[in-house]
Amino acid sequence: MTRAEILRGAAARLRAAGIEEPLREARMLLAEAAGFDRATLTLRLEEPPAPEEAERFEAWVSAREARRPMAQILGRREFYGRAFRVTSDTLDPRPDSEALIEAALEALRRRGLAAPRILDLGLGTGCLLLTLLAELPGARGRGIEASPAALEVARSNAAALGLEGRADLRSGDWLTGVEGPFDLVVSNPPYIREEERPELAPEVARHEPAMALFGGADGLEAYRRILADLARVLAPGGAAAFEHGHEQRAALTALAEAHGFALEEARDDAAGRPRVLIFRRQGEKTSEMTENAPF
Ligand SMILES: C[S@@+](CC[C@H](N)C(=O)[O-])C[C@H]1O[C@@H](n2cnc3c(N)ncnc32)[C@H](O)[C@@H]1O
């Protein structure tokens, strides 16, 4: 059989499994299995695949048929222009979260800090903290993650990006035992409501870690835990940037206000849905920034 023939068969299987772009994904998997870029695959479609290539491709197509996310099969996902290692222990970084990066970078720009101290709560792959550190060569960061397996992935991503010298990545439970001060706290905590579980895509429900997804009955449990202790670790004039579910903007704003924070900015994701909120302490202005102390 030629590559073109096995590709057609795989695309038909993926279509039957409910995958929306079966041919595109089958091509990506075959290119990866062959070790080719897409152009080379196109040129060599009429050749038969090498035996180990065919074996790899078959295993990956079966995994995709079972709705394993592409990022877990390929072992990586591009986020804000950089490749992050992804496993079944980490959330697959979402394009939606790039809105949090943009908002956080602007919040730091407004504050004019040359060497901001950043804290990321719930690292997963580390895509938020590591992207911010890569974008801000003067910044230093701390990251907290409750899953030991996800923490190992975040550390490997820090090393691959050459950022381990500026990223202190630790095991922990939100802010318990974390000492500040930080100029920016970012978090994309689990925020899906328990009752939404049956509506999730199979890729998410079957293959992504539950502790990265579910935020209790109303989806706000993690925000409550974080907000209760946030003022303790935030530097004077500091900001907290949260990703949230698209229906949670009002509830999260009310929760933050009840804990003494004021809304600084609300931002939508690329699809136009409410996605990010930035808070600062009530009564503070961004112009009241203090000098940066060493990390
Ligand atoms: C929605 S994922 C976000 C991962 C990553 N920041 C991203 O945006 O792709 C939430 C992360 O929080 C972690 N987490 C859950 N409970 C935690 C806790 N109590 N303390 C610290 N991290 C926790 C999960 O393991 C998961 O990695």
CSV table of C-alpha atoms and ligand atoms in Angstrom, one decimal:
chain,number,residue,atom,x,y,z
A,1,MET,CA,0.0,0.0,0.0
A,2,THR,CA,1.2,3.5,-0.7
A,3,ARG,CA,1.1,6.4,1.8
A,4,ALA,CA,-1.8,7.9,-0.2
A,5,GLU,CA,-3.8,4.7,0.3
A,6,ILE,CA,-3.2,4.4,4.0
A,7,LEU,CA,-3.9,8.1,4.4
A,8,ARG,CA,-7.4,7.7,2.7
A,9,GLY,CA,-8.2,4.7,5.0
A,10,ALA,CA,-7.1,6.6,8.1
A,11,ALA,CA,-9.1,9.7,7.1
A,12,ALA,CA,-12.2,7.6,6.7
A,13,ARG,CA,-11.7,6.0,10.2
A,14,LEU,CA,-11.3,9.4,11.8
A,15,ARG,CA,-14.4,10.8,10.0
A,16,ALA,CA,-16.4,7.9,11.3
A,17,ALA,CA,-15.1,8.6,14.8
A,18,GLY,CA,-16.5,12.2,14.6
A,19,ILE,CA,-13.3,14.1,13.9
A,20,GLU,CA,-14.1,17.4,12.2
A,21,GLU,CA,-11.0,17.6,9.9
A,22,PRO,CA,-10.1,14.0,9.4
A,23,LEU,CA,-7.8,14.4,6.3
A,24,ARG,CA,-5.9,17.3,7.7
A,25,GLU,CA,-5.2,15.4,11.0
A,26,ALA,CA,-4.4,12.2,9.2
A,27,ARG,CA,-1.8,14.0,7.1
A,28,MET,CA,-0.3,15.6,10.2
A,29,LEU,CA,0.0,12.2,11.9
A,30,LEU,CA,1.5,10.6,8.8
A,31,ALA,CA,4.0,13.4,8.3
A,32,GLU,CA,5.1,13.1,11.9
A,33,ALA,CA,5.3,9.3,11.7
A,34,ALA,CA,7.5,9.6,8.5
A,35,GLY,CA,9.6,12.4,10.0
A,36,PHE,CA,8.6,14.6,7.0
A,37,ASP,CA,7.4,18.2,6.7
A,38,ARG,CA,4.1,18.6,4.9
A,39,ALA,CA,5.6,19.4,1.5
A,40,THR,CA,7.9,16.3,1.6
A,41,LEU,CA,4.9,14.1,2.5
A,42,THR,CA,3.0,15.5,-0.5
A,43,LEU,CA,5.9,14.7,-2.8
A,44,ARG,CA,6.3,11.1,-1.4
A,45,LEU,CA,2.6,10.1,-1.2
A,46,GLU,CA,2.9,7.4,-3.9
A,47,GLU,CA,5.7,5.5,-2.0
A,48,PRO,CA,5.0,2.8,0.5
A,49,PRO,CA,5.7,3.7,4.1
A,50,ALA,CA,8.6,2.2,6.0
A,51,PRO,CA,7.4,-0.6,8.4
A,52,GLU,CA,8.1,1.3,11.6
A,53,GLU,CA,6.4,4.4,10.1
A,54,ALA,CA,3.3,2.4,9.3
A,55,GLU,CA,3.3,0.9,12.8
A,56,ARG,CA,3.6,4.3,14.4
A,57,PHE,CA,0.9,5.8,12.2
A,58,GLU,CA,-1.5,3.0,12.9
A,59,ALA,CA,-1.0,3.4,16.7
A,60,TRP,CA,-1.6,7.2,16.4
A,61,VAL,CA,-4.7,6.8,14.2
A,62,SER,CA,-6.2,4.4,16.7
A,63,ALA,CA,-5.5,6.8,19.6
A,64,ARG,CA,-7.1,9.6,17.6
A,65,GLU,CA,-10.1,7.4,16.8
A,66,ALA,CA,-10.4,7.0,20.6
A,67,ARG,CA,-10.5,10.8,20.6
A,68,ARG,CA,-7.1,11.3,22.3
A,69,PRO,CA,-6.2,15.0,21.7
A,70,MET,CA,-3.7,15.6,18.8
A,71,ALA,CA,-1.4,17.5,21.2
A,72,GLN,CA,-1.1,14.4,23.5
A,73,ILE,CA,-0.4,12.2,20.4
A,74,LEU,CA,2.1,14.5,18.9
A,75,GLY,CA,3.4,15.3,22.4
A,76,ARG,CA,3.5,19.1,21.9
A,77,ARG,CA,1.3,22.1,21.3
A,78,GLU,CA,2.3,25.5,20.0
A,79,PHE,CA,1.4,28.4,22.3
A,80,TYR,CA,2.2,32.1,21.6
A,81,GLY,CA,4.7,30.9,19.0
A,82,ARG,CA,6.6,28.4,21.2
A,83,ALA,CA,6.4,24.6,21.4
A,84,PHE,CA,5.3,23.2,24.8
A,85,ARG,CA,5.5,19.5,25.7
A,86,VAL,CA,2.1,18.1,26.5
A,87,THR,CA,1.1,14.8,28.2
A,88,SER,CA,-2.0,13.2,29.5
A,89,ASP,CA,-1.1,14.9,32.9
A,90,THR,CA,-1.3,18.4,31.6
A,91,LEU,CA,-4.0,20.6,30.1
A,92,ASP,CA,-3.5,21.1,26.4
A,93,PRO,CA,-2.7,24.8,26.2
A,94,ARG,CA,-5.7,26.6,24.6
A,95,PRO,CA,-5.5,29.5,22.1
A,96,ASP,CA,-8.0,31.2,24.3
A,97,SER,CA,-5.3,31.6,27.0
A,98,GLU,CA,-3.2,33.8,24.6
A,99,ALA,CA,-5.6,36.6,25.6
A,100,LEU,CA,-4.4,36.2,29.2
A,101,ILE,CA,-0.8,36.6,28.0
A,102,GLU,CA,-1.7,39.8,26.0
A,103,ALA,CA,-3.6,41.3,29.0
A,104,ALA,CA,-0.8,40.4,31.5
A,105,LEU,CA,1.9,41.9,29.3
A,106,GLU,CA,-0.1,45.1,29.0
A,107,ALA,CA,-0.7,45.2,32.7
A,108,LEU,CA,3.0,45.0,33.3
A,109,ARG,CA,3.7,47.6,30.6
A,110,ARG,CA,1.3,50.0,32.4
A,111,ARG,CA,3.4,49.5,35.5
A,112,GLY,CA,6.7,50.1,33.8
A,113,LEU,CA,8.6,47.5,35.8
A,114,ALA,CA,12.0,46.4,34.4
A,115,ALA,CA,12.2,43.3,36.5
A,116,PRO,CA,8.7,42.1,37.4
A,117,ARG,CA,8.2,39.2,39.8
A,118,ILE,CA,5.5,36.9,38.4
A,119,LEU,CA,3.6,34.1,40.1
A,120,ASP,CA,1.6,31.4,38.1
A,121,LEU,CA,-0.9,29.3,40.1
A,122,GLY,CA,-1.6,26.0,38.4
A,123,LEU,CA,1.2,25.6,35.9
A,124,GLY,CA,0.1,22.7,33.8
A,125,THR,CA,2.6,22.7,30.9
A,126,GLY,CA,3.9,26.0,32.3
A,127,CYS,CA,2.7,27.8,29.1
A,128,LEU,CA,1.6,31.0,30.9
A,129,LEU,CA,4.6,31.7,33.2
A,130,LEU,CA,7.2,30.5,30.7
A,131,THR,CA,5.7,32.6,27.8
A,132,LEU,CA,5.7,35.7,30.1
A,133,LEU,CA,9.3,35.0,31.1
A,134,ALA,CA,10.3,34.4,27.5
A,135,GLU,CA,8.6,37.7,26.4
A,136,LEU,CA,10.1,39.7,29.4
A,137,PRO,CA,13.9,39.0,29.6
A,138,GLY,CA,14.1,40.9,32.9
A,139,ALA,CA,11.3,39.0,34.7
A,140,ARG,CA,11.6,36.2,37.2
A,141,GLY,CA,8.9,33.8,38.1
A,142,ARG,CA,7.5,31.3,40.5
A,143,GLY,CA,5.1,28.6,39.5
A,144,ILE,CA,2.9,26.4,41.7
A,145,GLU,CA,1.4,23.0,40.6
A,146,ALA,CA,-0.5,20.4,42.6
A,147,SER,CA,0.1,17.5,40.2
A,148,PRO,CA,3.7,16.1,40.4
A,149,ALA,CA,3.5,14.7,36.9
A,150,ALA,CA,2.4,18.1,35.5
A,151,LEU,CA,5.1,19.8,37.4
A,152,GLU,CA,7.7,17.5,35.8
A,153,VAL,CA,6.3,18.5,32.4
A,154,ALA,CA,6.5,22.3,33.3
A,155,ARG,CA,10.1,21.9,34.4
A,156,SER,CA,11.0,20.1,31.2
A,157,ASN,CA,9.4,22.9,29.2
A,158,ALA,CA,11.3,25.5,31.2
A,159,ALA,CA,14.6,23.7,30.4
A,160,ALA,CA,13.7,23.3,26.7
A,161,LEU,CA,13.1,27.0,26.5
A,162,GLY,CA,16.3,27.9,28.4
A,163,LEU,CA,14.3,29.5,31.2
A,164,GLU,CA,15.0,27.3,34.2
A,165,GLY,CA,17.4,30.0,35.7
A,166,ARG,CA,14.5,32.4,36.0
A,167,ALA,CA,11.6,30.0,36.8
A,168,ASP,CA,11.3,28.5,40.2
A,169,LEU,CA,8.7,25.8,39.7
A,170,ARG,CA,7.3,24.1,42.9
A,171,SER,CA,4.8,21.6,44.1
A,172,GLY,CA,2.0,23.2,46.1
A,173,ASP,CA,-1.7,23.9,46.8
A,174,TRP,CA,-2.5,27.3,45.4
A,175,LEU,CA,-1.1,30.0,47.8
A,176,THR,CA,-0.5,27.7,50.8
A,177,GLY,CA,3.1,28.4,52.0
A,178,VAL,CA,3.8,30.8,49.1
A,179,GLU,CA,5.7,34.0,50.2
A,180,GLY,CA,5.5,37.1,48.0
A,181,PRO,CA,5.7,39.8,47.0
A,182,PHE,CA,4.8,39.5,43.3
A,183,ASP,CA,4.0,42.2,40.9
A,184,LEU,CA,1.8,40.0,38.8
A,185,VAL,CA,-0.1,36.9,39.7
A,186,VAL,CA,-1.6,34.9,36.8
A,187,SER,CA,-3.8,31.9,37.0
A,188,ASN,CA,-5.9,29.8,34.7
A,189,PRO,CA,-7.4,27.6,37.4
A,190,PRO,CA,-9.9,24.8,36.7
A,191,TYR,CA,-13.2,26.5,36.1
A,192,ILE,CA,-15.7,24.1,34.5
A,193,ARG,CA,-18.9,23.5,36.5
A,194,GLU,CA,-19.4,19.8,37.5
A,195,GLU,CA,-22.8,19.7,35.7
A,196,GLU,CA,-21.1,20.6,32.4
A,197,ARG,CA,-19.1,17.3,32.5
A,198,PRO,CA,-21.6,15.5,30.1
A,199,GLU,CA,-21.3,18.3,27.5
A,200,LEU,CA,-17.6,18.2,27.2
A,201,ALA,CA,-15.9,17.0,24.0
A,202,PRO,CA,-14.6,13.4,24.3
A,203,GLU,CA,-11.0,14.8,23.9
A,204,VAL,CA,-11.5,16.8,27.1
A,205,ALA,CA,-13.8,14.5,29.2
A,206,ARG,CA,-11.9,11.2,28.5
A,207,HIS,CA,-8.3,12.4,28.1
A,208,GLU,CA,-7.5,15.6,30.0
A,209,PRO,CA,-6.8,15.5,33.8
A,210,ALA,CA,-10.0,16.2,35.8
A,211,MET,CA,-8.0,18.3,38.3
A,212,ALA,CA,-7.2,20.7,35.5
A,213,LEU,CA,-10.8,21.0,34.5
A,214,PHE,CA,-13.4,21.1,37.3
A,215,GLY,CA,-13.9,24.0,39.6
A,216,GLY,CA,-16.7,22.6,41.8
A,217,ALA,CA,-20.5,23.1,41.6
A,218,ASP,CA,-20.3,26.7,40.3
A,219,GLY,CA,-16.8,26.5,38.7
A,220,LEU,CA,-15.5,29.1,41.1
A,221,GLU,CA,-14.0,27.0,43.9
A,222,ALA,CA,-10.3,27.7,42.9
A,223,TYR,CA,-10.9,31.4,42.5
A,224,ARG,CA,-12.4,31.5,46.0
A,225,ARG,CA,-9.3,29.8,47.5
A,226,ILE,CA,-6.9,32.0,45.6
A,227,LEU,CA,-8.7,35.3,46.3
A,228,ALA,CA,-8.9,34.6,50.0
A,229,ASP,CA,-5.1,34.7,50.2
A,230,LEU,CA,-4.1,36.9,47.3
A,231,ALA,CA,-3.6,40.2,49.0
A,232,ARG,CA,-0.9,38.6,51.2
A,233,VAL,CA,1.4,37.9,48.2
A,234,LEU,CA,0.6,40.8,45.9
A,235,ALA,CA,3.2,43.7,45.9
A,236,PRO,CA,1.8,47.2,46.4
A,237,GLY,CA,0.3,48.2,43.0
A,238,GLY,CA,0.5,44.6,41.8
A,239,ALA,CA,-2.0,43.0,39.5
A,240,ALA,CA,-3.8,39.6,39.3
A,241,ALA,CA,-4.8,38.2,35.9
A,242,PHE,CA,-7.3,35.4,35.8
A,243,GLU,CA,-8.6,33.4,32.9
A,244,HIS,CA,-12.3,32.4,33.4
A,245,GLY,CA,-15.2,30.7,31.7
A,246,HIS,CA,-17.2,32.9,29.3
A,247,GLU,CA,-20.2,33.0,31.6
A,248,GLN,CA,-18.2,33.8,34.8
A,249,ARG,CA,-17.2,37.4,34.3
A,250,ALA,CA,-19.8,38.9,36.6
A,251,ALA,CA,-19.5,36.3,39.3
A,252,LEU,CA,-15.7,36.4,39.4
A,253,THR,CA,-15.7,40.2,39.4
A,254,ALA,CA,-18.2,40.2,42.4
A,255,LEU,CA,-16.1,37.6,44.2
A,256,ALA,CA,-12.9,39.6,43.7
A,257,GLU,CA,-14.6,42.8,44.8
A,258,ALA,CA,-15.8,41.1,48.0
A,259,HIS,CA,-12.1,40.2,48.7
A,260,GLY,CA,-11.0,43.8,48.3
A,261,PHE,CA,-9.9,43.9,44.7
A,262,ALA,CA,-11.0,46.3,41.9
A,263,LEU,CA,-11.4,45.5,38.2
A,264,GLU,CA,-8.6,46.9,36.1
A,265,GLU,CA,-9.4,45.4,32.8
A,266,ALA,CA,-11.8,42.8,31.2
A,267,ARG,CA,-10.7,41.2,28.0
A,268,ASP,CA,-12.3,38.8,25.4
A,269,ASP,CA,-10.6,36.0,23.7
A,270,ALA,CA,-9.9,35.8,19.9
A,271,ALA,CA,-13.4,34.3,19.4
A,272,GLY,CA,-15.0,37.4,21.1
A,273,ARG,CA,-16.0,35.6,24.3
A,274,PRO,CA,-15.3,37.1,27.8
A,275,ARG,CA,-12.1,35.3,29.0
A,276,VAL,CA,-9.7,37.4,31.1
A,277,LEU,CA,-10.1,39.7,34.2
A,278,ILE,CA,-7.3,41.8,35.7
A,279,PHE,CA,-7.7,43.1,39.3
A,280,ARG,CA,-5.7,45.3,41.6
A,281,ARG,CA,-6.3,46.1,45.2
A,282,GLN,CA,-9.2,48.5,45.8
A,283,GLY,CA,-7.9,52.1,46.2
A,284,GLU,CA,-4.7,51.5,44.3
A,285,LYS,CA,-3.7,53.1,41.0
A,286,THR,CA,-1.2,51.7,38.5
A,287,SER,CA,0.8,55.0,38.9
A,288,GLU,CA,1.3,54.2,42.6
A,289,MET,CA,3.8,51.4,41.6
A,290,THR,CA,6.7,51.0,44.0
A,291,GLU,CA,10.3,50.3,43.1
A,292,ASN,CA,11.1,46.7,42.2
A,293,ALA,CA,12.9,44.9,45.0
A,294,PRO,CA,15.3,42.1,44.0
A,295,PHE,CA,13.4,38.8,43.5
B,1,LIG,C1,-6.9,24.8,33.7
B,1,LIG,S1,-5.3,24.1,34.1
B,1,LIG,C2,-4.2,25.4,33.5
B,1,LIG,C3,-2.8,24.9,33.1
B,1,LIG,C4,-2.0,26.0,32.4
B,1,LIG,N1,-1.8,27.1,33.3
B,1,LIG,C5,-2.6,26.4,31.2
B,1,LIG,O1,-3.2,27.6,31.1
B,1,LIG,O2,-2.6,25.7,30.2
B,1,LIG,C6,-5.2,24.2,35.9
B,1,LIG,C7,-4.0,23.7,36.5
B,1,LIG,O3,-4.1,23.9,38.0
B,1,LIG,C8,-3.6,22.7,38.6
B,1,LIG,N2,-4.2,22.6,40.0
B,1,LIG,C9,-5.4,22.1,40.3
B,1,LIG,N3,-5.6,22.2,41.6
B,1,LIG,C10,-4.5,22.9,42.1
B,1,LIG,C11,-4.1,23.3,43.4
B,1,LIG,N4,-4.9,23.1,44.5
B,1,LIG,N5,-2.9,23.9,43.6
B,1,LIG,C12,-2.1,24.2,42.5
B,1,LIG,N6,-2.4,23.8,41.2
B,1,LIG,C13,-3.6,23.1,41.1
B,1,LIG,C14,-4.0,21.6,37.7
B,1,LIG,O4,-3.3,20.4,37.9
B,1,LIG,C15,-3.8,22.2,36.3
B,1,LIG,O5,-2.4,21.9,35.9
